[in-house]
Coordinates of N, CA, C and O in Angstrom, one line a residue:
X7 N -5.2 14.3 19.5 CA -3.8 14.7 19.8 C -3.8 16.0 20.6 O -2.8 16.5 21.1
X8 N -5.2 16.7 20.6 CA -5.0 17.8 21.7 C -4.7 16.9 23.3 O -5.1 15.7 23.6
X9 N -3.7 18.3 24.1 CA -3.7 18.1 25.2 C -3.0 19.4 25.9 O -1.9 19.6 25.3
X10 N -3.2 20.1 26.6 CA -2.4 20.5 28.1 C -1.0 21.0 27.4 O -0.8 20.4 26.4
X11 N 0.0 21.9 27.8 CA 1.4 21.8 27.9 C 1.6 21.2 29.1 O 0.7 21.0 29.9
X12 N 2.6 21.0 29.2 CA 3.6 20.6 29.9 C 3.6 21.3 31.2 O 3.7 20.7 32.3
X13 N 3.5 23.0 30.9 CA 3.2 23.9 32.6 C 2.3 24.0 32.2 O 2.7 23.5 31.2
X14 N 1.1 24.2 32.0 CA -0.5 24.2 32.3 C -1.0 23.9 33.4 O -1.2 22.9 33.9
X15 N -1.2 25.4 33.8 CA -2.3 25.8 35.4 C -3.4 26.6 35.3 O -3.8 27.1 34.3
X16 N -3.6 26.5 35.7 CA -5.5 27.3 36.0 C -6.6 26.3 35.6 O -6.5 25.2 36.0
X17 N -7.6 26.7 34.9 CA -8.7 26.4 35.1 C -9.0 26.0 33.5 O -8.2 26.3 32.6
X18 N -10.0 25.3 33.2 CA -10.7 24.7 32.0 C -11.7 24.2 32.0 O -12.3 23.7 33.0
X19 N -12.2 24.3 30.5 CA -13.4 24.5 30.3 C -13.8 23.4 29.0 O -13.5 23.5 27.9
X20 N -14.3 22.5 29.6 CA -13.8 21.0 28.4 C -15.6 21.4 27.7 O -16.5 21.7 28.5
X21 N -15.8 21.3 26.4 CA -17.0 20.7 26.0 C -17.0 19.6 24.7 O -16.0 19.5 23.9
X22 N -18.1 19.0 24.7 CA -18.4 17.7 24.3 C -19.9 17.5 24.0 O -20.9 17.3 24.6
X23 N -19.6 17.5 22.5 CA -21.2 17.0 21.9 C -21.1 15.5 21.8 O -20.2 14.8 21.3
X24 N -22.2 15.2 22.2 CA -22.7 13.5 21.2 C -21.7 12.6 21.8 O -21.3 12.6 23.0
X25 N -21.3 11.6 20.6 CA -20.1 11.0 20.8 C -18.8 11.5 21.5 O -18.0 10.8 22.2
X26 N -18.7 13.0 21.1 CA -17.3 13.6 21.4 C -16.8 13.8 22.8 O -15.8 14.4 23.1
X27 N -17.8 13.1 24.0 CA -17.6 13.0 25.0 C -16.6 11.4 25.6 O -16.5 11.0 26.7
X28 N -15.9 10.9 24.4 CA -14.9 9.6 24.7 C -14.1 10.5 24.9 O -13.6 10.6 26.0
X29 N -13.7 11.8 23.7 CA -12.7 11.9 23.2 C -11.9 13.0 24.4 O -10.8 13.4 24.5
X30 N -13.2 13.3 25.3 CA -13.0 14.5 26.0 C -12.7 13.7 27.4 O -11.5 13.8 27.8
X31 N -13.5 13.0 28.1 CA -13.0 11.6 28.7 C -11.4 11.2 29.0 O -10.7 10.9 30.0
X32 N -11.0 11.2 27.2 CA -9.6 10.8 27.2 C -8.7 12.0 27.7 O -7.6 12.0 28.2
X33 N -9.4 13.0 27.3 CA -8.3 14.3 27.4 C -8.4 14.4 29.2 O -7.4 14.6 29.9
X34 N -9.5 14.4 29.7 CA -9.3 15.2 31.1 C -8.2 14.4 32.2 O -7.5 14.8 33.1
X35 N -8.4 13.0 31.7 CA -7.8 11.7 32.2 C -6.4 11.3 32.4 O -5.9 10.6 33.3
X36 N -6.0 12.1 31.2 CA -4.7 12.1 30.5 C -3.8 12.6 31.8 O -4.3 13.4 32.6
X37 N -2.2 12.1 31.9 CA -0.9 12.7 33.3 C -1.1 14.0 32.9 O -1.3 14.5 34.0
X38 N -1.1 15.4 31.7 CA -0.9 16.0 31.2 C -2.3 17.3 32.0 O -2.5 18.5 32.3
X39 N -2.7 16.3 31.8 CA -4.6 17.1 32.6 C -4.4 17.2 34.0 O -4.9 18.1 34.6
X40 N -3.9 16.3 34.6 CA -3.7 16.5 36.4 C -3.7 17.8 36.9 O -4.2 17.9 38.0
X41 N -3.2 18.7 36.4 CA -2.6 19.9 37.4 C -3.7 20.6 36.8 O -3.3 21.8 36.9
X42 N -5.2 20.6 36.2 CA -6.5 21.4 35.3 C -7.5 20.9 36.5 O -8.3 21.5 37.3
X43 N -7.0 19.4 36.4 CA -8.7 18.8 36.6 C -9.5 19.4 38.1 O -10.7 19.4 38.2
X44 N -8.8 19.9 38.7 CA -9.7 20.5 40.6 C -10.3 21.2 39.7 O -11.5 20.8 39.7
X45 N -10.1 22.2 38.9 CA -10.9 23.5 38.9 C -11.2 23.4 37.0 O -10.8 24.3 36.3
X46 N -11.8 22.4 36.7 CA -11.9 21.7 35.5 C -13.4 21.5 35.3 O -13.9 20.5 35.9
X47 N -14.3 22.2 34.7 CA -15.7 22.3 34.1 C -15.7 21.2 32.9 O -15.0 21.4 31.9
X48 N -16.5 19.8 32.9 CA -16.7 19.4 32.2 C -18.1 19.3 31.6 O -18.9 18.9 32.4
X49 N -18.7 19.6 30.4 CA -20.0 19.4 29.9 C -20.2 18.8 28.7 O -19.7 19.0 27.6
X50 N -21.2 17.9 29.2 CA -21.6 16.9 27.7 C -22.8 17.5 27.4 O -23.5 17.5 28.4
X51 N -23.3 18.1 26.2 CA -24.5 18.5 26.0 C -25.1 16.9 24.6 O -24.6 17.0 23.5
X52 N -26.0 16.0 25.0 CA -26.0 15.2 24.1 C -27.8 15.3 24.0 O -28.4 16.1 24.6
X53 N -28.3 14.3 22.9 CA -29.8 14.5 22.4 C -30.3 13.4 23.5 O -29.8 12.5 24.1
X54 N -31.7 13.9 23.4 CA -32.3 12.4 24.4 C -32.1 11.1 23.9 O -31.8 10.2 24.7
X55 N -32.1 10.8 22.6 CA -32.4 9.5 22.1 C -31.1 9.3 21.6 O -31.2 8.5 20.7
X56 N -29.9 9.5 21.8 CA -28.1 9.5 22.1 C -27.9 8.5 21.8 O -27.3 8.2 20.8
X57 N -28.5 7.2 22.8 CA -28.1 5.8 22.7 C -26.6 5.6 22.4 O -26.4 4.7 21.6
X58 N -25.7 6.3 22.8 CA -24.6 6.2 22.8 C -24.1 5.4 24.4 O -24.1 4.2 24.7
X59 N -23.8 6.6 25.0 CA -23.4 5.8 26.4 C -24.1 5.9 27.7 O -24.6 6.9 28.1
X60 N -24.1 5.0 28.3 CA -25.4 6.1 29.0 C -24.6 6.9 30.3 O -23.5 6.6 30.6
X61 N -25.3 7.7 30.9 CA -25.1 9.0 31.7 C -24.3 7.9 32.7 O -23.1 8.1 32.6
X62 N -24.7 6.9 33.8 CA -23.6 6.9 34.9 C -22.5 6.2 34.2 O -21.5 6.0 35.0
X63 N -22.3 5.8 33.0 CA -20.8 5.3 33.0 C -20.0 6.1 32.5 O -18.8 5.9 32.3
X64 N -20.5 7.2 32.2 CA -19.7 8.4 31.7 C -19.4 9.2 33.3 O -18.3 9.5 33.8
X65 N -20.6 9.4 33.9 CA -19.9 9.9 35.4 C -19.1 9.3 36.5 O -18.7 9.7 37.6
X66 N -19.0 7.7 35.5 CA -17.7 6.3 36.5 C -17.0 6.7 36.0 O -16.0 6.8 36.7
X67 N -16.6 7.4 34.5 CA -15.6 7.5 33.9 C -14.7 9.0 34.2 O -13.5 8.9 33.8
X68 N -15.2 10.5 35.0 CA -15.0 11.2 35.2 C -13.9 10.8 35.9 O -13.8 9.6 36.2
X69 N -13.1 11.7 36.1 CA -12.0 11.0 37.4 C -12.1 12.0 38.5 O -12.1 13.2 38.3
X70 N -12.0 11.5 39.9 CA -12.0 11.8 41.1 C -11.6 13.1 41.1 O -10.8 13.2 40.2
X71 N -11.7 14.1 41.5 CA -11.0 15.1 41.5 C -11.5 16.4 40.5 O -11.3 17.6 40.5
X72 N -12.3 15.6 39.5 CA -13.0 16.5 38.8 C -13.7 18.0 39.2 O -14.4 17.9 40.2
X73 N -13.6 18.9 38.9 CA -13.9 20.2 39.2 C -15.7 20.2 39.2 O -16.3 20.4 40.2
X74 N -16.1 20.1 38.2 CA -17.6 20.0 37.9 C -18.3 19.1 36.3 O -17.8 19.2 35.2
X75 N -19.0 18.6 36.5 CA -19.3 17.9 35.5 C -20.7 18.0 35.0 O -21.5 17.8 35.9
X76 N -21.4 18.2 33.7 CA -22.8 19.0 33.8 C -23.3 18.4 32.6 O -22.8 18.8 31.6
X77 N -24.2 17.6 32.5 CA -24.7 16.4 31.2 C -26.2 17.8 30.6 O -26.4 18.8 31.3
X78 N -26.8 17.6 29.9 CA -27.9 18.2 30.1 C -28.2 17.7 28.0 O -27.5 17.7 27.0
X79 N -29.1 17.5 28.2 CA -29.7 17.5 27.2 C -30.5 18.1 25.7 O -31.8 18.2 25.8
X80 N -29.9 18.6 24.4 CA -29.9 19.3 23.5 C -30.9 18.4 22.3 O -31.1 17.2 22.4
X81 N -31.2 19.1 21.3 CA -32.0 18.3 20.4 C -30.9 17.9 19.7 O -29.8 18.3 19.9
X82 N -31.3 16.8 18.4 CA -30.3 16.3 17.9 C -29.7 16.7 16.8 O -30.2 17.5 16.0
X83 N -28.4 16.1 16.6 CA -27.6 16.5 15.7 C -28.1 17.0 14.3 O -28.2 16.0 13.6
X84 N -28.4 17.7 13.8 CA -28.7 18.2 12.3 C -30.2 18.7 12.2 O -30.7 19.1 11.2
X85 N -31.0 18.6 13.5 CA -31.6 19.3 14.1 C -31.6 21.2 14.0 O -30.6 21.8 14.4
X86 N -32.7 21.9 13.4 CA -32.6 23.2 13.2 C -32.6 24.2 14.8 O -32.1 25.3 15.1
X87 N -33.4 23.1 15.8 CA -33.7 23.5 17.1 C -31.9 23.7 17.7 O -31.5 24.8 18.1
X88 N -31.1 22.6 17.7 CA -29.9 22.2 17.9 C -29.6 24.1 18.1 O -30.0 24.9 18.9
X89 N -28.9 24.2 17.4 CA -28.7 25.5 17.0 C -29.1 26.6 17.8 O -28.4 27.0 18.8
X90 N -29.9 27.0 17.6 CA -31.4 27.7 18.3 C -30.9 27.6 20.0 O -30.6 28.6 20.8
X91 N -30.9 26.3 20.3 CA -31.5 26.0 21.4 C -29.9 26.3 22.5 O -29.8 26.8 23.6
X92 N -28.8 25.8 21.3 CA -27.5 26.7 22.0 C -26.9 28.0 22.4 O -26.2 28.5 23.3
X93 N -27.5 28.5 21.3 CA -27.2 29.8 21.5 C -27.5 30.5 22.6 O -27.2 31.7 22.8

C-alpha cells in the first residue's frame, strides 16, 4: 500500500531484497510513480542461489524510462555474511 503522493517530484531511491523485488516492480510502475521514475535508482540486491526470478525478466519488467537499475548479488538471507557484507 506504499506509494508516491499525489505531487511527488524529485528523485528516488527504491530498494529490494530477495522476493521484495515484485513488490518494488509494482511500486515504480504504478500512475503515481511516473513523475519519480527519469531520475529513479532501482536496486535488487538478491543471493546467488535466489531461484526466484531470474535477472532479464525483472529487467523486461523495469519500465522504459527508468533512471538506473543495479541487480548485484548478496549472500543469503539469514546468512551472518548478509549483514557484514551490507554494511
Amino acid at each position: 500500500k506504499f506509494h508516491p503522493g499525489e505531487d511527488a517530484t524529485g528523485s528516488a531511491f527504491v530498494l529490494a531484497t530477495d522476493t521484495g523485488i515484485t513488490a518494488a516492480l509494482g511500486l515504480i510502475r504504478g500512475r503515481r510513480f511516473a513523475p519519480l521514475l527519469a531520475r529513479t535508482t532501482l536496486v535488487w540486491l538478491r543471493s546467488a542461489d535466489h531461484g526466484f526470478l531470474p535477472d532479464d525478466l525483472v529487467r523486461a519488467r523495469v519500465p522504459d524510462g527508468c533512471g538506473e537499475l543495479l541487480v548485484d548479488t548478496v549472500p543469503a538471507a539469514g546468512s551472518p555474511e548478509r549483514v557484514r557484507e551490507l554494511l
